[in-house]
């Protein structure tokens, strides 16, 4: 049945509910180029302002899945479980997590994305490793899942192509921050990827899409329900993103930190979140009797990491690239770091070259921020607070400007916020 794009837009603009047929028609038409960008942009804005009912979100997600192929991972001889983070600053968790969960017996089919704006992307981080490929054929992907147990690579063009097109449009029309559109975007890709279980890390705070706990809870609940409706067992952790995760923000610097975690060390917050997410993933995979902390301590997770890097063409022993310039930011006074804002640090790393403004821009493997102090740490006047790294010194002033109001040193430490704020299942 054919509809008019204008009628669909006007229905949503005026607060009405779209039918299943209208939703499939418009998503299909947009993917095929019959519905124009400006019409879909108007509809996305109407959705952002008016919202969607649970039925509309379910139909929208189904239409996005139906726009492309659904992967068949049934030949993988291990329980399948994946993780998705809604994106944050210093969020390198996938790098230690995927090999860790694989080392515990599950298969992790991680189809990841690239960073946009101040949030980093897993593929950009991995590509800091000399030689590593993030484009794998379906045959390579399946073989690696069966042999190594995990693969972290780019999604093929045929996976939820409606989302690919719509996300690029939302990015330039101020329509990213819509809970129905974010939930359907993420879940359509994860359901089409073919995983059986999914743990969502929904970030909350200045460095995340969701600034408030209530919004994050609503997004998480919507995604958990979408997963259940499509036969993907889904659990969401709501985690703090008011301050960066770990001590590094950038590409090569985050890989180096992930390696520390795989070697049994690393910053406590990164280890805590990696192990907490691994436990949830192993529960969903029916492997709750395996302790991920053991697999980290014993070096089994590191062995899987090395096998994964090798399988994707990288050299696990190659040195990571290092930036030519370093600018140290020192504490202006003695005291306790009471604020180290995730968004400010994310923007600084982005301006140093670690991120991109448009999706076709290149990123620098070496640029980033290394934190010498975290929230709650004491510091003496003149000691280093953080380090800016870049190959292009002209970028340093803009990065410093981003940090201007992002760091506060006080007299007494604020109570520590928990890293894991809530769980939705
Ligand atoms: N990540 C996605 O994949 N989609 C969104 O809409 C937002 C974040």
Tab-separated table of C-alpha atoms and ligand atoms in Angstrom:
chain	number	residue	atom	x	y	z
A	1	UNK	CA	0.000	0.000	0.000
A	2	UNK	CA	1.317	3.462	-0.843
A	3	UNK	CA	1.011	6.420	1.499
A	4	UNK	CA	2.000	10.026	1.162
A	5	UNK	CA	5.186	11.053	2.965
A	6	UNK	CA	3.520	14.393	3.762
A	7	UNK	CA	0.585	12.623	5.475
A	8	UNK	CA	3.019	10.551	7.552
A	9	UNK	CA	4.952	13.678	8.593
A	10	UNK	CA	1.784	15.640	9.382
A	11	UNK	CA	0.313	12.771	11.429
A	12	UNK	CA	3.397	12.724	13.652
A	13	UNK	CA	3.740	16.514	13.691
A	14	UNK	CA	0.206	16.759	15.080
A	15	UNK	CA	0.846	14.147	17.769
A	16	UNK	CA	-0.864	11.195	16.059
A	17	UNK	CA	0.233	7.555	16.034
A	18	UNK	CA	1.743	6.021	12.895
A	19	UNK	CA	0.425	2.640	11.764
A	20	UNK	CA	2.647	-0.388	11.186
A	21	UNK	CA	2.020	-0.050	7.440
A	22	UNK	CA	2.930	3.640	7.370
A	23	UNK	CA	6.167	2.960	9.284
A	24	UNK	CA	7.287	0.117	7.021
A	25	UNK	CA	6.356	2.135	3.949
A	26	UNK	CA	8.349	5.216	4.957
A	27	UNK	CA	11.446	3.358	6.220
A	28	UNK	CA	11.524	1.181	3.092
A	29	UNK	CA	10.898	4.192	0.832
A	30	UNK	CA	13.645	6.211	2.485
A	31	UNK	CA	16.177	3.390	2.187
A	32	UNK	CA	15.320	2.967	-1.502
A	33	UNK	CA	15.530	6.735	-2.170
A	34	UNK	CA	11.810	7.227	-2.892
A	35	UNK	CA	11.323	9.340	0.247
A	36	UNK	CA	13.522	12.448	0.152
A	37	UNK	CA	16.097	13.389	2.802
A	38	UNK	CA	14.171	16.565	3.673
A	39	UNK	CA	10.996	14.562	4.263
A	40	UNK	CA	12.747	12.062	6.520
A	41	UNK	CA	14.471	14.962	8.315
A	42	UNK	CA	11.079	16.561	8.988
A	43	UNK	CA	9.696	13.249	10.241
A	44	UNK	CA	12.739	12.685	12.495
A	45	UNK	CA	12.221	16.154	14.012
A	46	UNK	CA	8.502	15.437	14.529
A	47	UNK	CA	9.452	12.141	16.245
A	48	UNK	CA	12.008	13.937	18.418
A	49	UNK	CA	9.414	16.495	19.519
A	50	UNK	CA	6.347	14.223	19.769
A	51	UNK	CA	7.880	10.882	20.759
A	52	UNK	CA	6.630	7.446	19.763
A	53	UNK	CA	4.412	4.852	21.444
A	54	UNK	CA	5.954	1.452	22.314
A	55	UNK	CA	4.082	-0.047	19.309
A	56	UNK	CA	5.520	2.574	16.956
A	57	UNK	CA	9.052	1.968	18.282
A	58	UNK	CA	8.639	-1.799	17.812
A	59	UNK	CA	7.414	-1.361	14.206
A	60	UNK	CA	10.138	1.217	13.434
A	61	UNK	CA	12.828	-1.159	14.723
A	62	UNK	CA	11.350	-4.093	12.761
A	63	UNK	CA	11.318	-1.944	9.603
A	64	UNK	CA	14.975	-0.979	10.074
A	65	UNK	CA	15.966	-4.638	10.566
A	66	UNK	CA	13.951	-5.593	7.465
A	67	UNK	CA	15.800	-2.943	5.411
A	68	UNK	CA	18.834	-5.248	5.205
A	69	UNK	CA	20.155	-8.716	5.965
A	70	UNK	CA	19.997	-10.537	9.271
A	71	UNK	CA	23.216	-12.413	9.950
A	72	UNK	CA	23.019	-16.129	10.599
A	73	UNK	CA	25.492	-17.054	13.330
A	74	UNK	CA	23.989	-20.488	13.962
A	75	UNK	CA	27.183	-22.232	12.823
A	76	UNK	CA	29.220	-20.680	15.664
A	77	UNK	CA	29.805	-23.525	18.159
A	78	UNK	CA	29.617	-21.363	21.314
A	79	UNK	CA	26.891	-19.363	23.082
A	80	UNK	CA	26.650	-15.918	21.508
A	81	UNK	CA	26.597	-12.747	23.543
A	82	UNK	CA	27.449	-9.147	22.743
A	83	UNK	CA	27.744	-5.771	24.456
A	84	UNK	CA	26.869	-2.305	23.268
A	85	UNK	CA	27.768	0.986	24.887
A	86	UNK	CA	25.795	4.119	24.080
A	87	UNK	CA	29.133	5.936	23.912
A	88	UNK	CA	31.307	7.867	26.289
A	89	UNK	CA	34.703	9.417	26.939
A	90	UNK	CA	37.579	7.000	27.547
A	91	UNK	CA	35.255	4.053	26.956
A	92	UNK	CA	37.723	1.403	25.796
A	93	UNK	CA	35.830	-1.384	27.581
A	94	UNK	CA	35.113	-3.430	24.432
A	95	UNK	CA	38.857	-3.964	23.903
A	96	UNK	CA	39.490	-6.009	27.063
A	97	UNK	CA	35.876	-7.223	27.381
A	98	UNK	CA	35.446	-9.089	24.082
A	99	UNK	CA	38.567	-11.292	24.537
A	100	UNK	CA	37.776	-11.738	28.233
A	101	UNK	CA	34.283	-13.100	27.561
A	102	UNK	CA	35.648	-15.247	24.721
A	103	UNK	CA	38.312	-16.610	27.097
A	104	UNK	CA	35.444	-17.696	29.372
A	105	UNK	CA	33.810	-19.779	26.616
A	106	UNK	CA	31.306	-17.507	24.839
A	107	UNK	CA	31.499	-16.027	21.334
A	108	UNK	CA	31.367	-12.224	21.045
A	109	UNK	CA	30.281	-10.939	17.597
A	110	UNK	CA	31.195	-7.260	18.100
A	111	UNK	CA	30.148	-5.117	15.165
A	112	UNK	CA	31.370	-1.707	16.262
A	113	UNK	CA	31.235	1.850	15.067
A	114	UNK	CA	33.471	4.838	14.649
A	115	UNK	CA	33.596	7.865	16.898
A	116	UNK	CA	31.683	10.982	16.054
A	117	UNK	CA	32.047	14.273	17.919
A	118	UNK	CA	33.475	13.967	21.413
A	119	UNK	CA	32.760	10.236	21.846
A	120	UNK	CA	35.378	7.755	20.690
A	121	UNK	CA	34.715	4.746	18.479
A	122	UNK	CA	36.069	1.251	19.044
A	123	UNK	CA	37.117	0.805	15.402
A	124	UNK	CA	39.235	3.972	15.498
A	125	UNK	CA	40.955	2.707	18.629
A	126	UNK	CA	41.671	-0.745	17.212
A	127	UNK	CA	43.044	0.728	13.993
A	128	UNK	CA	45.830	2.337	16.048
A	129	UNK	CA	47.345	-1.174	16.087
A	130	UNK	CA	49.731	-1.504	13.136
A	131	UNK	CA	48.256	-3.657	10.376
A	132	UNK	CA	44.934	-4.406	12.042
A	133	UNK	CA	41.919	-4.661	9.716
A	134	UNK	CA	38.420	-3.845	10.918
A	135	UNK	CA	36.752	-4.879	7.640
A	136	UNK	CA	36.172	-8.620	7.646
A	137	UNK	CA	34.176	-10.686	5.172
A	138	UNK	CA	31.268	-12.692	6.593
A	139	UNK	CA	33.321	-15.878	6.136
A	140	UNK	CA	36.277	-14.384	8.041
A	141	UNK	CA	33.963	-13.102	10.770
A	142	UNK	CA	32.299	-16.511	11.257
A	143	UNK	CA	35.608	-18.364	11.188
A	144	UNK	CA	37.161	-16.004	13.728
A	145	UNK	CA	34.153	-16.366	16.051
A	146	UNK	CA	34.486	-20.148	15.882
A	147	UNK	CA	38.264	-20.268	16.371
A	148	UNK	CA	39.248	-17.213	18.442
A	149	UNK	CA	35.838	-16.587	20.062
A	150	UNK	CA	35.583	-12.877	19.317
A	151	UNK	CA	35.843	-10.431	16.450
A	152	UNK	CA	35.635	-6.651	16.679
A	153	UNK	CA	34.966	-5.217	13.240
A	154	UNK	CA	32.820	-2.914	11.120
A	155	UNK	CA	29.254	-3.865	10.228
A	156	UNK	CA	28.701	-4.660	6.555
A	157	UNK	CA	26.783	-2.192	4.391
A	158	UNK	CA	23.893	-4.638	4.210
A	159	UNK	CA	23.199	-4.635	7.966
A	160	UNK	CA	20.282	-2.275	8.749
A	161	UNK	CA	21.052	0.110	5.832
A	162	UNK	CA	18.044	2.243	6.833
A	163	UNK	CA	19.826	3.074	10.079
A	164	UNK	CA	23.070	3.923	8.306
A	165	UNK	CA	21.264	6.463	6.138
A	166	UNK	CA	19.005	7.788	8.886
A	167	UNK	CA	21.793	8.159	11.463
A	168	UNK	CA	23.839	10.280	9.034
A	169	UNK	CA	20.756	12.439	8.433
A	170	UNK	CA	19.973	12.782	12.154
A	171	UNK	CA	23.558	13.763	12.774
A	172	UNK	CA	23.210	16.889	10.612
A	173	UNK	CA	19.612	17.810	11.505
A	174	UNK	CA	19.738	18.011	15.312
A	175	UNK	CA	17.675	14.845	15.701
A	176	UNK	CA	20.111	12.434	17.348
A	177	UNK	CA	18.809	12.936	20.905
A	178	UNK	CA	15.467	11.166	20.540
A	179	UNK	CA	14.992	8.124	22.786
A	180	UNK	CA	12.799	6.204	20.259
A	181	UNK	CA	15.280	6.908	17.442
A	182	UNK	CA	18.369	6.013	19.512
A	183	UNK	CA	16.753	2.821	20.865
A	184	UNK	CA	15.587	1.625	17.438
A	185	UNK	CA	18.930	2.551	15.839
A	186	UNK	CA	21.015	0.580	18.320
A	187	UNK	CA	18.689	-2.398	18.646
A	188	UNK	CA	18.022	-2.801	14.906
A	189	UNK	CA	21.786	-3.273	14.356
A	190	UNK	CA	22.281	-5.599	17.328
A	191	UNK	CA	19.241	-7.751	16.439
A	192	UNK	CA	20.290	-7.926	12.762
A	193	UNK	CA	23.807	-8.942	13.863
A	194	UNK	CA	22.371	-12.238	15.106
A	195	UNK	CA	23.493	-12.310	18.754
A	196	UNK	CA	21.403	-14.309	21.241
A	197	UNK	CA	22.238	-12.227	24.317
A	198	UNK	CA	23.077	-8.549	24.709
A	199	UNK	CA	24.355	-6.435	27.577
A	200	UNK	CA	23.841	-2.701	27.135
A	201	UNK	CA	26.052	-0.164	28.849
A	202	UNK	CA	23.872	2.933	28.919
A	203	UNK	CA	26.022	5.897	29.854
A	204	UNK	CA	24.692	8.738	32.010
A	205	UNK	CA	26.259	12.153	32.532
A	206	UNK	CA	27.897	15.079	30.770
A	207	UNK	CA	29.938	12.895	28.386
A	208	UNK	CA	26.932	10.774	27.325
A	209	UNK	CA	23.866	11.261	25.099
A	210	UNK	CA	21.718	10.786	28.189
A	211	UNK	CA	22.462	13.524	30.716
A	212	UNK	CA	19.928	12.407	33.346
A	213	UNK	CA	19.321	9.093	35.083
A	214	UNK	CA	15.605	9.233	34.211
A	215	UNK	CA	16.309	9.579	30.474
A	216	UNK	CA	18.927	6.817	30.626
A	217	UNK	CA	16.456	4.549	32.409
A	218	UNK	CA	13.821	5.212	29.772
A	219	UNK	CA	16.289	4.488	26.953
A	220	UNK	CA	17.498	1.316	28.675
A	221	UNK	CA	13.956	0.042	29.328
A	222	UNK	CA	12.958	0.697	25.715
A	223	UNK	CA	15.992	-1.232	24.421
A	224	UNK	CA	15.558	-4.144	26.859
A	225	UNK	CA	11.922	-4.487	25.720
A	226	UNK	CA	12.895	-4.328	22.027
A	227	UNK	CA	15.499	-7.058	22.570
A	228	UNK	CA	13.000	-9.316	24.358
A	229	UNK	CA	10.424	-8.787	21.592
A	230	UNK	CA	12.971	-10.010	19.024
A	231	UNK	CA	14.244	-13.009	20.995
A	232	UNK	CA	17.506	-11.353	22.144
A	233	UNK	CA	17.934	-11.668	25.924
A	234	UNK	CA	18.917	-8.118	26.899
A	235	UNK	CA	20.112	-6.547	30.147
A	236	UNK	CA	21.186	-2.918	30.621
A	237	UNK	CA	23.587	-1.427	33.133
A	238	UNK	CA	23.346	2.329	33.658
A	239	UNK	CA	26.875	3.612	34.264
A	240	UNK	CA	28.457	6.924	35.162
A	241	UNK	CA	29.797	9.125	32.374
A	242	UNK	CA	30.135	12.395	34.279
A	243	UNK	CA	33.901	11.851	34.310
A	244	UNK	CA	36.086	9.895	31.828
A	245	UNK	CA	36.595	6.151	32.232
A	246	UNK	CA	40.157	5.232	33.091
A	247	UNK	CA	43.199	7.443	32.619
A	248	UNK	CA	43.328	7.762	28.838
A	249	UNK	CA	41.117	9.308	26.151
A	250	UNK	CA	42.148	8.848	22.522
A	251	UNK	CA	42.986	5.951	20.235
A	252	UNK	CA	46.489	4.442	20.754
A	253	UNK	CA	46.512	5.629	24.389
A	254	UNK	CA	43.280	3.742	25.069
A	255	UNK	CA	44.622	0.574	23.430
A	256	UNK	CA	47.652	0.797	25.727
A	257	UNK	CA	45.350	1.064	28.744
A	258	UNK	CA	43.253	-1.896	27.564
A	259	UNK	CA	46.486	-3.910	27.363
A	260	UNK	CA	47.247	-3.018	30.985
A	261	UNK	CA	43.826	-4.395	31.973
A	262	UNK	CA	44.427	-7.578	29.969
A	263	UNK	CA	47.786	-7.921	31.718
A	264	UNK	CA	45.994	-7.937	35.083
A	265	UNK	CA	46.514	-4.234	35.963
A	266	UNK	CA	44.870	-1.053	34.700
A	267	UNK	CA	42.744	1.641	36.354
A	268	UNK	CA	40.246	0.317	38.944
A	269	UNK	CA	37.170	1.827	37.228
A	270	UNK	CA	38.004	0.194	33.887
A	271	UNK	CA	38.606	-3.162	35.579
A	272	UNK	CA	35.394	-2.878	37.631
A	273	UNK	CA	33.225	-2.139	34.608
A	274	UNK	CA	34.910	-4.743	32.400
A	275	UNK	CA	34.383	-7.484	34.986
A	276	UNK	CA	30.805	-6.378	35.798
A	277	UNK	CA	29.818	-6.400	32.109
A	278	UNK	CA	31.607	-9.733	31.582
A	279	UNK	CA	29.652	-11.310	34.482
A	280	UNK	CA	26.362	-10.151	32.954
A	281	UNK	CA	27.360	-11.415	29.513
A	282	UNK	CA	28.398	-14.794	30.901
A	283	UNK	CA	25.057	-15.066	32.782
A	284	UNK	CA	23.197	-14.506	29.509
A	285	UNK	CA	25.424	-17.072	27.776
A	286	UNK	CA	24.667	-19.699	30.444
A	287	UNK	CA	28.274	-19.566	31.738
A	288	UNK	CA	27.684	-17.967	35.124
A	289	UNK	CA	29.953	-20.489	36.860
A	290	UNK	CA	33.034	-19.045	35.055
A	291	UNK	CA	34.767	-16.174	36.886
A	292	UNK	CA	35.996	-13.467	34.485
A	293	UNK	CA	38.353	-12.064	37.152
A	294	UNK	CA	40.269	-15.394	36.978
A	295	UNK	CA	40.524	-15.194	33.184
A	296	UNK	CA	42.059	-11.717	33.489
A	297	UNK	CA	44.484	-12.692	36.250
A	298	UNK	CA	45.608	-15.903	34.539
A	299	UNK	CA	46.440	-14.193	31.224
A	300	UNK	CA	43.841	-16.259	29.288
A	301	UNK	CA	42.054	-13.072	28.181
A	302	UNK	CA	45.379	-11.627	26.951
A	303	UNK	CA	45.992	-14.813	24.908
A	304	UNK	CA	42.611	-14.364	23.196
A	305	UNK	CA	43.347	-10.674	22.557
A	306	UNK	CA	46.622	-11.581	20.850
A	307	UNK	CA	44.884	-14.237	18.754
A	308	UNK	CA	42.173	-11.734	17.765
A	309	UNK	CA	44.692	-9.042	16.760
A	310	UNK	CA	46.646	-11.595	14.712
A	311	UNK	CA	43.493	-12.976	13.048
A	312	UNK	CA	42.601	-9.412	11.959
A	313	UNK	CA	46.033	-8.829	10.405
A	314	UNK	CA	47.584	-6.859	13.273
A	315	UNK	CA	50.828	-7.440	15.108
A	316	UNK	CA	50.186	-7.808	18.852
A	317	UNK	CA	53.882	-7.142	19.551
A	318	UNK	CA	54.176	-3.971	17.451
A	319	UNK	CA	54.747	-0.708	19.321
A	320	UNK	CA	51.793	1.622	19.358
A	321	UNK	CA	52.297	5.022	17.717
A	322	UNK	CA	53.203	7.924	20.046
A	323	UNK	CA	52.373	11.619	19.527
A	324	UNK	CA	55.173	14.032	18.648
A	325	UNK	CA	53.993	16.792	21.038
A	326	UNK	CA	53.025	16.664	24.699
A	327	UNK	CA	51.623	19.570	26.713
A	328	UNK	CA	51.381	19.069	30.462
A	329	UNK	CA	48.560	20.834	32.325
A	330	UNK	CA	49.563	21.481	35.949
A	331	UNK	CA	47.446	22.062	39.047
A	332	UNK	CA	46.995	25.791	39.719
A	333	UNK	CA	46.576	25.097	43.471
A	334	UNK	CA	46.821	22.276	45.990
A	335	UNK	CA	43.701	20.352	46.993
A	336	UNK	CA	41.401	17.569	45.825
A	337	UNK	CA	40.107	17.161	42.273
A	338	UNK	CA	36.365	17.630	42.771
A	339	UNK	CA	35.409	17.779	39.082
A	340	UNK	CA	37.014	16.323	35.966
A	341	UNK	CA	34.287	16.695	33.411
A	342	UNK	CA	33.849	13.966	30.791
A	343	UNK	CA	32.510	16.289	28.099
A	344	UNK	CA	35.368	18.796	28.544
A	345	UNK	CA	38.025	16.060	28.325
A	346	UNK	CA	36.201	14.430	25.378
A	347	UNK	CA	36.125	17.722	23.476
A	348	UNK	CA	39.815	18.356	24.274
A	349	UNK	CA	40.776	14.912	22.886
A	350	UNK	CA	38.593	15.505	19.839
A	351	UNK	CA	40.225	18.904	19.174
A	352	UNK	CA	43.668	17.302	19.490
A	353	UNK	CA	42.695	15.057	16.564
A	354	UNK	CA	41.438	11.881	18.284
A	355	UNK	CA	37.885	12.345	16.972
A	356	UNK	CA	36.147	13.596	13.860
A	357	UNK	CA	33.656	16.361	13.131
A	358	UNK	CA	32.211	14.656	10.015
A	359	UNK	CA	32.032	10.945	9.481
A	360	UNK	CA	34.394	11.007	6.505
A	361	UNK	CA	37.168	12.838	8.405
A	362	UNK	CA	40.354	10.917	9.316
A	363	UNK	CA	41.347	10.521	12.974
A	364	UNK	CA	44.797	10.625	14.528
A	365	UNK	CA	45.957	7.400	16.176
A	366	UNK	CA	48.292	9.260	18.526
A	367	UNK	CA	46.210	12.239	19.710
A	368	UNK	CA	44.548	12.177	23.098
A	369	UNK	CA	44.558	13.043	26.769
A	370	UNK	CA	46.341	11.168	29.552
A	371	UNK	CA	44.958	11.860	33.021
A	372	UNK	CA	47.445	12.050	35.885
A	373	UNK	CA	44.700	12.786	38.423
A	374	UNK	CA	41.102	11.603	38.599
A	375	UNK	CA	38.168	12.915	40.632
A	376	UNK	CA	38.857	12.368	44.338
A	377	UNK	CA	42.666	12.445	43.950
A	378	UNK	CA	44.752	14.957	45.883
A	379	UNK	CA	47.202	17.194	44.042
A	380	UNK	CA	49.870	19.728	45.007
A	381	UNK	CA	50.138	23.050	43.143
A	382	UNK	CA	52.388	22.627	40.087
A	383	UNK	CA	51.982	18.842	39.796
A	384	UNK	CA	50.677	17.467	36.477
A	385	UNK	CA	46.897	17.090	36.249
A	386	UNK	CA	46.845	15.780	32.716
A	387	UNK	CA	48.791	15.621	29.469
A	388	UNK	CA	47.622	16.609	26.003
A	389	UNK	CA	49.118	14.595	23.140
A	390	UNK	CA	49.055	15.471	19.456
A	391	UNK	CA	51.172	15.488	16.303
A	392	UNK	CA	49.926	18.996	15.530
A	393	UNK	CA	50.885	21.639	18.150
A	394	UNK	CA	48.493	24.165	16.543
A	395	UNK	CA	45.656	22.109	18.053
A	396	UNK	CA	46.782	22.594	21.652
A	397	UNK	CA	45.234	26.051	22.402
A	398	UNK	CA	41.726	24.903	21.390
A	399	UNK	CA	42.099	21.755	23.507
A	400	UNK	CA	43.190	23.842	26.500
A	401	UNK	CA	40.178	26.118	25.979
A	402	UNK	CA	37.853	23.088	26.135
A	403	UNK	CA	39.251	22.205	29.556
A	404	UNK	CA	38.814	25.727	30.957
A	405	UNK	CA	35.722	25.032	33.087
A	406	UNK	CA	36.081	21.269	33.117
A	407	UNK	CA	38.418	20.833	36.081
A	408	UNK	CA	37.830	21.985	39.654
A	409	UNK	CA	40.188	21.637	42.589
A	410	UNK	CA	38.576	22.069	46.019
A	411	UNK	CA	39.459	21.602	49.657
A	412	UNK	CA	37.489	18.468	50.415
A	413	UNK	CA	36.625	15.440	48.321
A	414	UNK	CA	32.989	15.031	47.255
A	415	UNK	CA	31.493	11.597	48.044
A	416	UNK	CA	32.458	9.131	45.278
A	417	UNK	CA	29.676	8.422	42.782
A	418	UNK	CA	29.123	4.728	42.126
A	419	UNK	CA	30.228	3.630	38.655
A	420	UNK	CA	27.253	1.309	38.144
A	421	UNK	CA	24.116	3.294	38.861
A	422	UNK	CA	21.339	0.813	38.073
A	423	UNK	CA	20.485	-2.397	36.223
A	424	UNK	CA	17.438	-2.898	33.985
A	425	UNK	CA	16.449	-6.440	33.040
B	1	LIG	N1	24.370	5.045	18.565
B	1	LIG	C1	23.658	4.499	17.565
B	1	LIG	O1	24.018	3.488	17.004
B	1	LIG	N2	22.526	5.129	17.195
B	1	LIG	C2	22.063	6.244	17.786
B	1	LIG	O2	21.019	6.742	17.404
B	1	LIG	C3	22.822	6.799	18.828
B	1	LIG	C4	23.976	6.167	19.200
